[in-house]
mmCIF file of C-alpha atoms in Angstrom:
data_model
loop_
_atom_site.group_PDB
_atom_site.id
_atom_site.type_symbol
_atom_site.label_atom_id
_atom_site.label_comp_id
_atom_site.label_asym_id
_atom_site.label_seq_id
_atom_site.Cartn_x
_atom_site.Cartn_y
_atom_site.Cartn_z
ATOM 1 C CA MET A 1 66.435 -32.746 12.543
ATOM 2 C CA THR A 2 69.940 -31.332 12.978
ATOM 3 C CA GLU A 3 70.629 -27.619 13.155
ATOM 4 C CA GLN A 4 72.347 -27.825 9.783
ATOM 5 C CA LYS A 5 69.265 -29.445 8.235
ATOM 6 C CA LEU A 6 67.097 -26.670 9.689
ATOM 7 C CA LYS A 7 69.351 -24.067 8.111
ATOM 8 C CA GLU A 8 69.163 -25.863 4.774
ATOM 9 C CA LEU A 9 65.378 -26.008 5.053
ATOM 10 C CA LEU A 10 65.167 -22.287 5.800
ATOM 11 C CA ALA A 11 67.451 -21.463 2.869
ATOM 12 C CA ASP A 12 65.268 -23.476 0.506
ATOM 13 C CA MET A 13 61.988 -21.887 1.596
ATOM 14 C CA THR A 14 60.397 -19.089 -0.414
ATOM 15 C CA LEU A 15 59.790 -15.721 1.182
ATOM 16 C CA GLU A 16 56.047 -16.475 1.187
ATOM 17 C CA GLU A 17 56.622 -19.728 3.040
ATOM 18 C CA LYS A 18 58.768 -18.036 5.670
ATOM 19 C CA VAL A 19 56.365 -15.148 6.234
ATOM 20 C CA ASN A 20 53.389 -17.457 6.581
ATOM 21 C CA GLN A 21 55.223 -19.511 9.202
ATOM 22 C CA MET A 22 54.857 -16.297 11.200
ATOM 23 C CA SER A 23 51.072 -16.313 10.798
ATOM 24 C CA GLN A 24 48.651 -18.034 13.171
ATOM 25 C CA VAL A 25 45.044 -18.804 12.268
ATOM 26 C CA VAL A 26 42.094 -20.508 13.934
ATOM 27 C CA GLY A 27 41.501 -24.184 13.321
ATOM 28 C CA ALA A 28 38.072 -23.358 11.989
ATOM 29 C CA PHE A 29 39.726 -22.308 8.723
ATOM 30 C CA PHE A 30 40.620 -25.968 8.202
ATOM 31 C CA ASN A 31 37.541 -27.637 9.640
ATOM 32 C CA LYS A 32 34.519 -27.311 7.387
ATOM 33 C CA ASP A 33 32.230 -28.626 10.132
ATOM 34 C CA MET A 34 32.893 -25.678 12.450
ATOM 35 C CA ASP A 35 31.050 -22.380 12.389
ATOM 36 C CA ILE A 36 33.543 -19.549 11.880
ATOM 37 C CA THR A 37 31.048 -16.698 11.573
ATOM 38 C CA ALA A 38 32.120 -15.421 14.989
ATOM 39 C CA MET A 39 35.656 -15.013 13.654
ATOM 40 C CA GLY A 40 34.552 -12.898 10.722
ATOM 41 C CA PRO A 41 35.143 -13.676 7.067
ATOM 42 C CA MET A 42 38.657 -14.876 6.292
ATOM 43 C CA ALA A 43 39.284 -12.064 3.813
ATOM 44 C CA ASP A 44 38.272 -9.398 6.328
ATOM 45 C CA LYS A 45 41.012 -10.664 8.612
ATOM 46 C CA GLY A 46 43.576 -10.184 5.874
ATOM 47 C CA PHE A 47 43.943 -13.876 4.983
ATOM 48 C CA THR A 48 43.773 -15.546 1.599
ATOM 49 C CA PRO A 49 43.405 -19.294 1.007
ATOM 50 C CA GLU A 50 47.065 -19.269 -0.064
ATOM 51 C CA ASN A 51 48.097 -17.757 3.274
ATOM 52 C CA VAL A 52 46.119 -20.299 5.257
ATOM 53 C CA ALA A 53 47.622 -23.141 3.236
ATOM 54 C CA LEU A 54 51.083 -22.064 4.432
ATOM 55 C CA SER A 55 50.276 -20.948 7.994
ATOM 56 C CA GLY A 56 52.705 -22.050 10.650
ATOM 57 C CA SER A 57 50.305 -22.597 13.526
ATOM 58 C CA VAL A 58 46.700 -22.999 14.608
ATOM 59 C CA LEU A 59 44.868 -22.077 17.789
ATOM 60 C CA GLY A 60 41.503 -22.841 19.297
ATOM 61 C CA THR A 61 40.977 -26.414 18.107
ATOM 62 C CA MET A 62 41.479 -29.662 20.001
ATOM 63 C CA GLY A 63 40.907 -33.392 19.776
ATOM 64 C CA ALA A 64 43.283 -36.058 18.467
ATOM 65 C CA GLU A 65 41.140 -37.116 15.529
ATOM 66 C CA THR A 66 40.466 -33.545 14.374
ATOM 67 C CA LEU A 67 44.039 -32.312 14.719
ATOM 68 C CA LYS A 68 45.573 -35.393 13.124
ATOM 69 C CA LYS A 69 43.374 -34.888 10.076
ATOM 70 C CA ILE A 70 44.258 -31.186 9.849
ATOM 71 C CA GLN A 71 47.947 -32.007 10.228
ATOM 72 C CA LYS A 72 47.900 -34.807 7.664
ATOM 73 C CA ASP A 73 46.139 -32.729 5.020
ATOM 74 C CA PHE A 74 48.333 -29.713 5.733
ATOM 75 C CA VAL A 75 51.695 -31.494 5.636
ATOM 76 C CA GLU A 76 50.846 -33.352 2.431
ATOM 77 C CA GLN A 77 50.067 -30.158 0.528
ATOM 78 C CA HIS A 78 52.832 -27.976 1.997
ATOM 79 C CA PRO A 79 55.759 -27.418 -0.425
ATOM 80 C CA HIS A 80 58.289 -28.482 2.226
ATOM 81 C CA HIS A 81 55.931 -30.696 4.251
ATOM 82 C CA ILE A 82 56.453 -28.579 7.369
ATOM 83 C CA PRO A 83 54.028 -29.531 10.166
ATOM 84 C CA MET A 84 51.868 -27.042 12.020
ATOM 85 C CA LEU A 85 51.943 -26.134 15.688
ATOM 86 C CA PHE A 86 48.626 -26.571 17.522
ATOM 87 C CA MET A 87 48.067 -24.179 20.430
ATOM 88 C CA LEU A 88 45.359 -23.603 23.031
ATOM 89 C CA ASP A 89 44.745 -21.858 26.350
ATOM 90 C CA VAL A 90 45.273 -24.703 28.817
ATOM 91 C CA ILE A 91 45.306 -22.620 31.976
ATOM 92 C CA ASN A 92 44.211 -24.590 35.036
ATOM 93 C CA GLY A 93 43.635 -27.950 33.443
ATOM 94 C CA PHE A 94 42.553 -29.354 30.104
ATOM 95 C CA LYS A 95 39.542 -31.550 30.848
ATOM 96 C CA THR A 96 40.478 -32.366 34.435
ATOM 97 C CA ILE A 97 40.010 -28.961 36.049
ATOM 98 C CA PHE A 98 42.231 -27.694 38.848
ATOM 99 C CA PRO A 99 41.729 -24.598 40.988
ATOM 100 C CA ILE A 100 42.082 -21.330 39.102
ATOM 101 C CA PRO A 101 45.625 -19.904 39.274
ATOM 102 C CA LEU A 102 44.608 -17.482 42.028
ATOM 103 C CA GLY A 103 43.411 -20.499 44.019
ATOM 104 C CA GLN A 104 46.621 -22.358 43.307
ATOM 105 C CA GLY A 105 48.515 -19.346 44.611
ATOM 106 C CA ALA A 106 46.558 -19.717 47.853
ATOM 107 C CA THR A 107 48.072 -23.174 48.378
ATOM 108 C CA PHE A 108 51.570 -21.693 48.641
ATOM 109 C CA GLU A 109 52.771 -24.945 47.027
ATOM 110 C CA PRO A 110 54.416 -24.362 43.642
ATOM 111 C CA GLU A 111 55.323 -28.046 43.584
ATOM 112 C CA LEU A 112 51.626 -28.909 43.544
ATOM 113 C CA SER A 113 51.022 -26.570 40.606
ATOM 114 C CA GLU A 114 53.903 -28.249 38.788
ATOM 115 C CA LYS A 115 52.106 -31.593 39.161
ATOM 116 C CA CYS A 116 48.825 -30.054 37.979
ATOM 117 C CA ALA A 117 50.546 -28.584 34.921
ATOM 118 C CA ALA A 118 52.066 -31.975 34.097
ATOM 119 C CA VAL A 119 48.616 -33.569 34.178
ATOM 120 C CA ALA A 120 47.167 -30.781 32.026
ATOM 121 C CA ALA A 121 50.025 -31.261 29.561
ATOM 122 C CA LYS A 122 49.378 -34.991 29.344
ATOM 123 C CA GLU A 123 45.686 -34.553 28.607
ATOM 124 C CA ALA A 124 46.382 -31.782 26.098
ATOM 125 C CA ALA A 125 49.147 -33.758 24.386
ATOM 126 C CA VAL A 126 47.048 -36.863 23.751
ATOM 127 C CA SER A 127 44.415 -34.517 22.323
ATOM 128 C CA GLY A 128 46.929 -33.325 19.732
ATOM 129 C CA LEU A 129 48.120 -30.036 21.232
ATOM 130 C CA HIS A 130 51.727 -28.813 21.228
ATOM 131 C CA VAL A 131 51.623 -25.468 23.059
ATOM 132 C CA THR A 132 49.666 -23.944 25.920
ATOM 133 C CA PHE A 133 49.261 -20.212 26.456
ATOM 134 C CA ALA A 134 50.217 -20.516 30.124
ATOM 135 C CA PRO A 135 51.275 -19.665 32.736
ATOM 136 C CA MET A 136 50.009 -16.124 33.092
ATOM 137 C CA THR A 137 52.423 -14.618 35.557
ATOM 138 C CA ASP A 138 51.247 -11.008 35.551
ATOM 139 C CA LEU A 139 51.458 -9.324 38.925
ATOM 140 C CA VAL A 140 47.971 -8.241 40.020
ATOM 141 C CA ARG A 141 47.253 -5.708 42.743
ATOM 142 C CA ASP A 142 44.052 -4.142 41.423
ATOM 143 C CA ALA A 143 40.961 -6.262 42.038
ATOM 144 C CA ARG A 144 39.061 -4.307 39.386
ATOM 145 C CA TRP A 145 41.046 -5.946 36.597
ATOM 146 C CA GLY A 146 39.016 -8.664 34.895
ATOM 147 C CA ARG A 147 41.797 -11.254 34.733
ATOM 148 C CA VAL A 148 42.757 -11.322 38.401
ATOM 149 C CA MET A 149 41.767 -14.973 38.698
ATOM 150 C CA GLU A 150 44.318 -16.033 36.065
ATOM 151 C CA SER A 151 47.259 -14.782 38.132
ATOM 152 C CA THR A 152 48.744 -16.538 41.146
ATOM 153 C CA GLY A 153 48.662 -13.343 43.174
ATOM 154 C CA GLU A 154 50.234 -10.074 44.206
ATOM 155 C CA ASP A 155 53.675 -11.156 45.389
ATOM 156 C CA PRO A 156 56.499 -11.073 42.801
ATOM 157 C CA TYR A 157 58.556 -13.798 44.466
ATOM 158 C CA LEU A 158 55.663 -16.211 44.910
ATOM 159 C CA ASN A 159 54.451 -15.558 41.363
ATOM 160 C CA GLY A 160 57.911 -16.400 40.091
ATOM 161 C CA LEU A 161 57.973 -19.713 41.961
ATOM 162 C CA PHE A 162 54.587 -20.683 40.562
ATOM 163 C CA CYS A 163 55.513 -19.578 37.046
ATOM 164 C CA ALA A 164 58.705 -21.636 37.046
ATOM 165 C CA GLY A 165 56.904 -24.632 38.513
ATOM 166 C CA MET A 166 54.180 -24.569 35.877
ATOM 167 C CA VAL A 167 56.729 -24.224 33.076
ATOM 168 C CA ARG A 168 58.562 -27.310 34.356
ATOM 169 C CA GLY A 169 55.288 -29.181 34.708
ATOM 170 C CA PHE A 170 54.180 -28.465 31.144
ATOM 171 C CA GLN A 171 57.548 -28.979 29.483
ATOM 172 C CA GLY A 172 59.499 -31.471 31.576
ATOM 173 C CA ASP A 173 63.196 -31.795 30.746
ATOM 174 C CA ASP A 174 62.735 -32.401 27.029
ATOM 175 C CA LEU A 175 59.817 -31.352 24.817
ATOM 176 C CA LYS A 176 60.256 -34.508 22.743
ATOM 177 C CA GLU A 177 59.327 -36.621 25.745
ATOM 178 C CA PRO A 178 55.840 -38.152 25.673
ATOM 179 C CA TYR A 179 53.039 -35.992 27.047
ATOM 180 C CA LYS A 180 54.998 -32.743 27.207
ATOM 181 C CA ILE A 181 53.896 -29.482 25.608
ATOM 182 C CA ALA A 182 55.580 -26.100 25.183
ATOM 183 C CA SER A 183 54.783 -23.426 27.730
ATOM 184 C CA CYS A 184 54.109 -19.782 26.837
ATOM 185 C CA VAL A 185 54.733 -17.254 29.617
ATOM 186 C CA LYS A 186 52.367 -14.301 29.353
ATOM 187 C CA HIS A 187 51.717 -11.383 29.035
ATOM 188 C CA PHE A 188 54.931 -9.470 28.565
ATOM 189 C CA ALA A 189 54.868 -7.057 30.212
ATOM 190 C CA GLY A 190 52.988 -5.244 32.952
ATOM 191 C CA TYR A 191 49.595 -6.440 31.741
ATOM 192 C CA GLY A 192 48.271 -6.696 35.293
ATOM 193 C CA ALA A 193 48.643 -2.968 36.001
ATOM 194 C CA PRO A 194 46.279 -1.207 33.577
ATOM 195 C CA THR A 195 44.937 2.218 34.484
ATOM 196 C CA ALA A 196 41.747 1.869 36.544
ATOM 197 C CA GLY A 197 41.904 -1.918 36.119
ATOM 198 C CA ARG A 198 40.541 -1.616 32.579
ATOM 199 C CA ASP A 199 41.717 -4.398 30.274
ATOM 200 C CA TYR A 200 43.846 -3.382 27.249
ATOM 201 C CA ASN A 201 44.408 0.007 28.880
ATOM 202 C CA THR A 202 47.580 1.992 29.368
ATOM 203 C CA VAL A 203 50.186 1.015 31.956
ATOM 204 C CA GLU A 204 52.297 3.702 33.604
ATOM 205 C CA LEU A 205 54.993 2.364 35.926
ATOM 206 C CA SER A 206 58.219 3.805 37.226
ATOM 207 C CA GLU A 207 61.410 2.020 36.204
ATOM 208 C CA HIS A 208 61.876 0.883 39.798
ATOM 209 C CA THR A 209 58.363 -0.554 40.141
ATOM 210 C CA PHE A 210 58.442 -2.163 36.705
ATOM 211 C CA ARG A 211 61.789 -3.872 37.187
ATOM 212 C CA ASP A 212 61.563 -4.804 40.864
ATOM 213 C CA PHE A 213 57.936 -5.913 41.021
ATOM 214 C CA TYR A 214 56.589 -6.755 37.551
ATOM 215 C CA LEU A 215 59.489 -8.245 35.579
ATOM 216 C CA PRO A 216 60.882 -10.849 38.043
ATOM 217 C CA SER A 217 58.141 -13.458 37.605
ATOM 218 C CA TYR A 218 58.502 -13.428 33.810
ATOM 219 C CA LYS A 219 62.246 -13.885 34.277
ATOM 220 C CA ALA A 220 61.596 -16.879 36.524
ATOM 221 C CA GLY A 221 59.608 -18.574 33.756
ATOM 222 C CA ILE A 222 62.273 -17.820 31.171
ATOM 223 C CA ASP A 223 65.001 -19.155 33.469
ATOM 224 C CA ALA A 224 62.907 -22.325 33.858
ATOM 225 C CA GLY A 225 63.164 -22.789 30.083
ATOM 226 C CA ALA A 226 59.835 -21.510 28.745
ATOM 227 C CA ALA A 227 59.747 -22.128 25.002
ATOM 228 C CA MET A 228 57.467 -19.186 24.261
ATOM 229 C CA VAL A 229 56.492 -15.743 25.528
ATOM 230 C CA MET A 230 53.342 -13.805 24.625
ATOM 231 C CA THR A 231 53.179 -10.033 24.246
ATOM 232 C CA SER A 232 50.634 -7.972 26.149
ATOM 233 C CA PHE A 233 47.935 -5.675 24.762
ATOM 234 C CA ASN A 234 48.750 -2.672 26.898
ATOM 235 C CA THR A 235 51.107 0.215 26.441
ATOM 236 C CA VAL A 236 54.104 0.419 28.752
ATOM 237 C CA ASN A 237 54.830 4.043 29.572
ATOM 238 C CA GLY A 238 53.320 5.198 26.300
ATOM 239 C CA VAL A 239 54.537 2.515 23.905
ATOM 240 C CA PRO A 240 52.408 -0.561 23.048
ATOM 241 C CA ALA A 241 54.222 -3.671 24.262
ATOM 242 C CA THR A 242 53.735 -5.584 21.013
ATOM 243 C CA GLY A 243 55.627 -2.974 18.995
ATOM 244 C CA ASN A 244 58.059 -2.061 21.751
ATOM 245 C CA LYS A 245 61.601 -2.809 20.557
ATOM 246 C CA LYS A 246 63.198 -1.710 23.826
ATOM 247 C CA LEU A 247 60.947 -4.023 25.808
ATOM 248 C CA MET A 248 61.058 -7.063 23.531
ATOM 249 C CA ARG A 249 64.619 -6.966 22.256
ATOM 250 C CA GLY A 250 66.324 -4.886 24.917
ATOM 251 C CA ILE A 251 64.789 -6.421 28.045
ATOM 252 C CA LEU A 252 63.250 -9.759 27.046
ATOM 253 C CA ARG A 253 65.935 -11.039 24.694
ATOM 254 C CA ASP A 254 69.125 -9.148 25.576
ATOM 255 C CA GLU A 255 68.741 -8.764 29.348
ATOM 256 C CA MET A 256 66.674 -11.838 30.203
ATOM 257 C CA GLY A 257 68.291 -14.072 27.599
ATOM 258 C CA PHE A 258 65.071 -15.349 26.038
ATOM 259 C CA ASP A 259 65.796 -17.058 22.702
ATOM 260 C CA GLY A 260 62.464 -18.771 22.080
ATOM 261 C CA VAL A 261 59.366 -17.855 20.092
ATOM 262 C CA LEU A 262 57.606 -14.558 20.794
ATOM 263 C CA ILE A 263 53.919 -14.539 19.863
ATOM 264 C CA SER A 264 51.432 -11.685 19.917
ATOM 265 C CA ASP A 265 48.234 -11.953 21.908
ATOM 266 C CA TRP A 266 45.028 -12.193 19.867
ATOM 267 C CA ALA A 267 45.169 -9.399 17.272
ATOM 268 C CA ALA A 268 47.637 -7.482 19.464
ATOM 269 C CA ILE A 269 49.583 -6.342 16.396
ATOM 270 C CA GLU A 270 46.438 -4.638 15.149
ATOM 271 C CA GLU A 271 45.811 -3.156 18.599
ATOM 272 C CA ILE A 272 48.937 -1.012 18.355
ATOM 273 C CA ILE A 273 47.154 0.961 15.632
ATOM 274 C CA TYR A 274 44.269 1.675 18.002
ATOM 275 C CA HIS A 275 46.747 2.832 20.634
ATOM 276 C CA GLY A 276 47.787 5.499 18.130
ATOM 277 C CA TYR A 277 51.311 4.135 17.806
ATOM 278 C CA CYS A 278 51.033 3.191 14.120
ATOM 279 C CA ALA A 279 49.158 4.811 11.256
ATOM 280 C CA ASP A 280 48.096 1.602 9.537
ATOM 281 C CA ARG A 281 48.574 -2.166 9.202
ATOM 282 C CA GLU A 282 51.754 -1.766 7.173
ATOM 283 C CA GLU A 283 53.458 0.261 9.857
ATOM 284 C CA ALA A 284 52.182 -2.139 12.518
ATOM 285 C CA ALA A 285 53.818 -5.020 10.620
ATOM 286 C CA VAL A 286 57.147 -3.183 10.499
ATOM 287 C CA ARG A 287 57.105 -2.123 14.144
ATOM 288 C CA SER A 288 56.199 -5.594 15.407
ATOM 289 C CA ALA A 289 58.680 -7.448 13.227
ATOM 290 C CA GLU A 290 61.460 -5.062 14.228
ATOM 291 C CA ALA A 291 60.528 -5.599 17.872
ATOM 292 C CA GLY A 292 61.058 -9.326 17.306
ATOM 293 C CA VAL A 293 57.469 -10.610 17.413
ATOM 294 C CA ASP A 294 57.707 -13.953 15.631
ATOM 295 C CA ILE A 295 54.030 -14.908 15.300
ATOM 296 C CA ASP A 296 51.052 -12.722 14.426
ATOM 297 C CA MET A 297 48.017 -14.224 16.121
ATOM 298 C CA MET A 298 44.943 -13.856 13.930
ATOM 299 C CA THR A 299 45.206 -10.491 12.172
ATOM 300 C CA GLY A 300 46.694 -11.267 8.764
ATOM 301 C CA ILE A 301 48.913 -8.188 9.106
ATOM 302 C CA TYR A 302 52.139 -10.129 8.628
ATOM 303 C CA CYS A 303 50.995 -12.289 5.725
ATOM 304 C CA GLU A 304 49.468 -9.395 3.799
ATOM 305 C CA ASN A 305 52.404 -6.991 4.222
ATOM 306 C CA LEU A 306 55.789 -8.532 5.010
ATOM 307 C CA CYS A 307 56.610 -10.082 1.632
ATOM 308 C CA ARG A 308 55.952 -6.800 -0.162
ATOM 309 C CA LEU A 309 57.814 -4.784 2.464
ATOM 310 C CA VAL A 310 60.891 -6.993 2.057
ATOM 311 C CA ARG A 311 60.799 -6.638 -1.711
ATOM 312 C CA GLU A 312 60.425 -2.866 -1.392
ATOM 313 C CA GLY A 313 63.410 -2.730 0.930
ATOM 314 C CA LYS A 314 61.359 -1.380 3.846
ATOM 315 C CA ILE A 315 62.247 -4.299 6.090
ATOM 316 C CA SER A 316 65.172 -6.710 6.084
ATOM 317 C CA GLU A 317 64.644 -10.339 5.095
ATOM 318 C CA ASP A 318 67.087 -11.166 7.889
ATOM 319 C CA LEU A 319 64.298 -10.326 10.370
ATOM 320 C CA ILE A 320 61.994 -12.782 8.600
ATOM 321 C CA ASP A 321 64.680 -15.477 8.623
ATOM 322 C CA GLU A 322 65.343 -14.869 12.312
ATOM 323 C CA SER A 323 61.686 -15.292 13.279
ATOM 324 C CA CYS A 324 61.044 -18.200 10.948
ATOM 325 C CA MET A 325 64.072 -20.073 12.282
ATOM 326 C CA ARG A 326 62.865 -19.711 15.863
ATOM 327 C CA ILE A 327 59.509 -21.213 14.859
ATOM 328 C CA LEU A 328 61.190 -24.084 13.018
ATOM 329 C CA GLU A 329 63.436 -24.697 16.025
ATOM 330 C CA LEU A 330 60.415 -25.005 18.318
ATOM 331 C CA LYS A 331 58.817 -27.514 15.969
ATOM 332 C CA ASN A 332 62.087 -29.417 15.964
ATOM 333 C CA LYS A 333 62.348 -29.384 19.779
ATOM 334 C CA LEU A 334 58.873 -30.939 19.899
ATOM 335 C CA GLY A 335 59.982 -33.641 17.460
ATOM 336 C CA LEU A 336 57.353 -32.713 14.880
ATOM 337 C CA PHE A 337 59.626 -33.225 11.870
ATOM 338 C CA GLU A 338 59.990 -36.877 12.884
ATOM 339 C CA ASN A 339 56.380 -37.314 14.053
ATOM 340 C CA ALA A 340 53.993 -34.551 13.029
ATOM 341 C CA TYR A 341 51.268 -35.931 15.319
ATOM 342 C CA LYS A 342 53.505 -36.246 18.406
ATOM 343 C CA ASP A 343 51.274 -37.650 21.192
ATOM 344 C CA ALA A 344 47.870 -37.289 19.503
ATOM 345 C CA ASP A 345 46.073 -40.571 20.140
ATOM 346 C CA GLU A 346 42.324 -41.215 20.212
ATOM 347 C CA THR A 347 42.738 -44.323 22.385
ATOM 348 C CA LYS A 348 44.963 -42.560 24.888
ATOM 349 C CA GLU A 349 42.451 -39.722 25.087
ATOM 350 C CA LYS A 350 39.860 -42.149 26.468
ATOM 351 C CA GLU A 351 42.340 -43.661 28.930
ATOM 352 C CA VAL A 352 44.039 -40.516 30.174
ATOM 353 C CA ILE A 353 41.483 -37.718 30.242
ATOM 354 C CA LEU A 354 39.602 -37.473 33.544
ATOM 355 C CA CYS A 355 41.224 -40.661 34.830
ATOM 356 C CA LYS A 356 41.083 -41.354 38.572
ATOM 357 C CA GLU A 357 44.688 -40.301 39.170
ATOM 358 C CA HIS A 358 44.061 -36.920 37.609
ATOM 359 C CA ARG A 359 40.795 -36.353 39.455
ATOM 360 C CA ASP A 360 42.435 -37.305 42.759
ATOM 361 C CA LEU A 361 45.109 -34.670 42.179
ATOM 362 C CA ALA A 362 42.405 -32.108 41.369
ATOM 363 C CA ARG A 363 40.679 -32.876 44.674
ATOM 364 C CA GLU A 364 43.954 -32.540 46.553
ATOM 365 C CA ALA A 365 44.659 -29.190 44.898
ATOM 366 C CA ALA A 366 41.126 -28.002 45.654
ATOM 367 C CA ARG A 367 41.412 -28.953 49.328
ATOM 368 C CA LYS A 368 44.720 -27.144 49.687
ATOM 369 C CA SER A 369 43.481 -24.047 47.880
ATOM 370 C CA PHE A 370 40.537 -23.400 50.195
ATOM 371 C CA VAL A 371 40.941 -20.350 52.431
ATOM 372 C CA LEU A 372 39.155 -21.210 55.674
ATOM 373 C CA LEU A 373 37.967 -18.961 58.494
ATOM 374 C CA LYS A 374 37.905 -20.063 62.116
ATOM 375 C CA ASN A 375 34.462 -19.982 63.677
ATOM 376 C CA GLU A 376 35.825 -19.580 67.193
ATOM 377 C CA GLU A 377 32.974 -17.551 68.662
ATOM 378 C CA LYS A 378 30.293 -19.549 66.844
ATOM 379 C CA ILE A 379 29.347 -16.504 64.781
ATOM 380 C CA LEU A 380 28.374 -18.708 61.847
ATOM 381 C CA PRO A 381 25.785 -19.482 60.772
ATOM 382 C CA LEU A 382 24.315 -16.017 61.159
ATOM 383 C CA GLY A 383 20.843 -15.768 62.613
ATOM 384 C CA LYS A 384 18.482 -12.830 62.335
ATOM 385 C CA GLU A 385 19.249 -11.843 65.928
ATOM 386 C CA LYS A 386 23.043 -11.972 65.480
ATOM 387 C CA LYS A 387 25.365 -9.190 64.403
ATOM 388 C CA LEU A 388 28.956 -9.279 63.273
ATOM 389 C CA PRO A 389 31.382 -7.807 65.821
ATOM 390 C CA GLY A 390 31.700 -4.089 65.120
ATOM 391 C CA SER A 391 28.646 -3.989 62.858
ATOM 392 C CA ASP A 392 26.890 -1.712 65.320
ATOM 393 C CA ARG A 393 29.481 0.946 64.414
ATOM 394 C CA MET A 394 28.718 0.732 60.702
ATOM 395 C CA SER A 395 26.267 3.171 59.197
ATOM 396 C CA THR A 396 23.402 1.803 57.126
ATOM 397 C CA ALA A 397 21.608 3.527 54.289
ATOM 398 C CA GLU A 398 17.970 4.295 54.892
ATOM 399 C CA THR A 399 15.497 3.464 52.196
#
C-alpha cells in the first residue's frame, strides 16, 4: 500500500477504530478453546467485545492454523478489513532453542547471534507471527536482578553489537521478505538497574552513567533498523518510563531518531499509577499517549479512555492519528495489507521447525557459549581428601 493510500485509510477511520489500533489483547480472547481465566475476565481488564473486535494486535498465541483463523475472522468483520499484528516473546529461539542471551554474550560472536535470530524468525514466521519482543539489550551489572539471563552482559559496547546483530537477523533487509519478522528492542530504558535488583523497582542513575553506559545499546538496535521499541516498567530518576515524555520523545525519538512503533510492556501503562505518578487510569492514558506510547499492552486503559478524552478536548486527536499511523505503517512494511497471513503455513511449519540445519546451528552456538575451566593441576574431580587451593584460609561455620 502506498503512503498516500495509508493516509486515506487513516482519514476514513473512525476515532474508535484508530484508538483500538492502539490496543493489544491476548489471543485467548479470540480462541474459544483456550482457558483465559489466568488473564482475568475481559471486562475487568477494561475491554468490551467491541474493543476486542477492533484491536490492532494480539500477543501470546502461535501456530499457523490458529493465527490464520483468527486473522481471517478478524479481517472479514473489521470495518476497513485491517489485519492484526501477531506478537510473541521469541527470545533465544522459537522451537529450536539456542543458548540464553547471556550465554550468547559469552560467545563474543554477534554474527552467530544474528544467524540464530534469523532461524528463530523463520520458525516464528511460518507459525504466523509478525513481531518478536526481542532483543532485550538492558545493561545488567547486578546479579540479583531476575532477568539477568535475558541480557547479553555487562558491557555496553558488546551489548550494542549483539543487539544490532539480532535486529538484523530477525528483520533482514526488508520485512516483506519471506521468513522475516519485526524486532522490538527492550526495555527502554535502564530496566537492568533497579534498586536492590528488584524487578519493577526504581532506577536512579546519574546523567553520565545513564547516557554513557545504559543508552548506547538501545541506540545500536535503533540504528540497525528495529521496527519497535518497548517501554520499561521502572521509574527513571523518579518518573515512570512509560509515561516519561522526556525519555520517550526527547531521547528516543528526537535524539536517537526512532520513528517506529513504541509499545508498553505488559500492563506498564497501569503500573505508572502504582508508582504514584498518576491518580487514575484516565491520567495514565493521557500521560502515556503524550509520551508517544503507541500500543497499550493488555490493560484496556487506552480503549476505555482515549475516545472520550479526545471528545472532551483533554487530549489532541493528532496524537491518536500519529500513533495509529505508525501502527499502520508497520503492518504495511510487513506486507499484511497484501497478504494478511504473510508466511503462516502449516506445511512449512512441519518442514522448517526443528529441522537438522537449525538444530546444527543450535549445537554450534551451545559449544561456543560454554565457559570452560582448565584443569591444569588435576583438581577436578574433587575427592574427599582434596581441598581447593586457598580453602584452608577460609573460615567454616560450626554446627
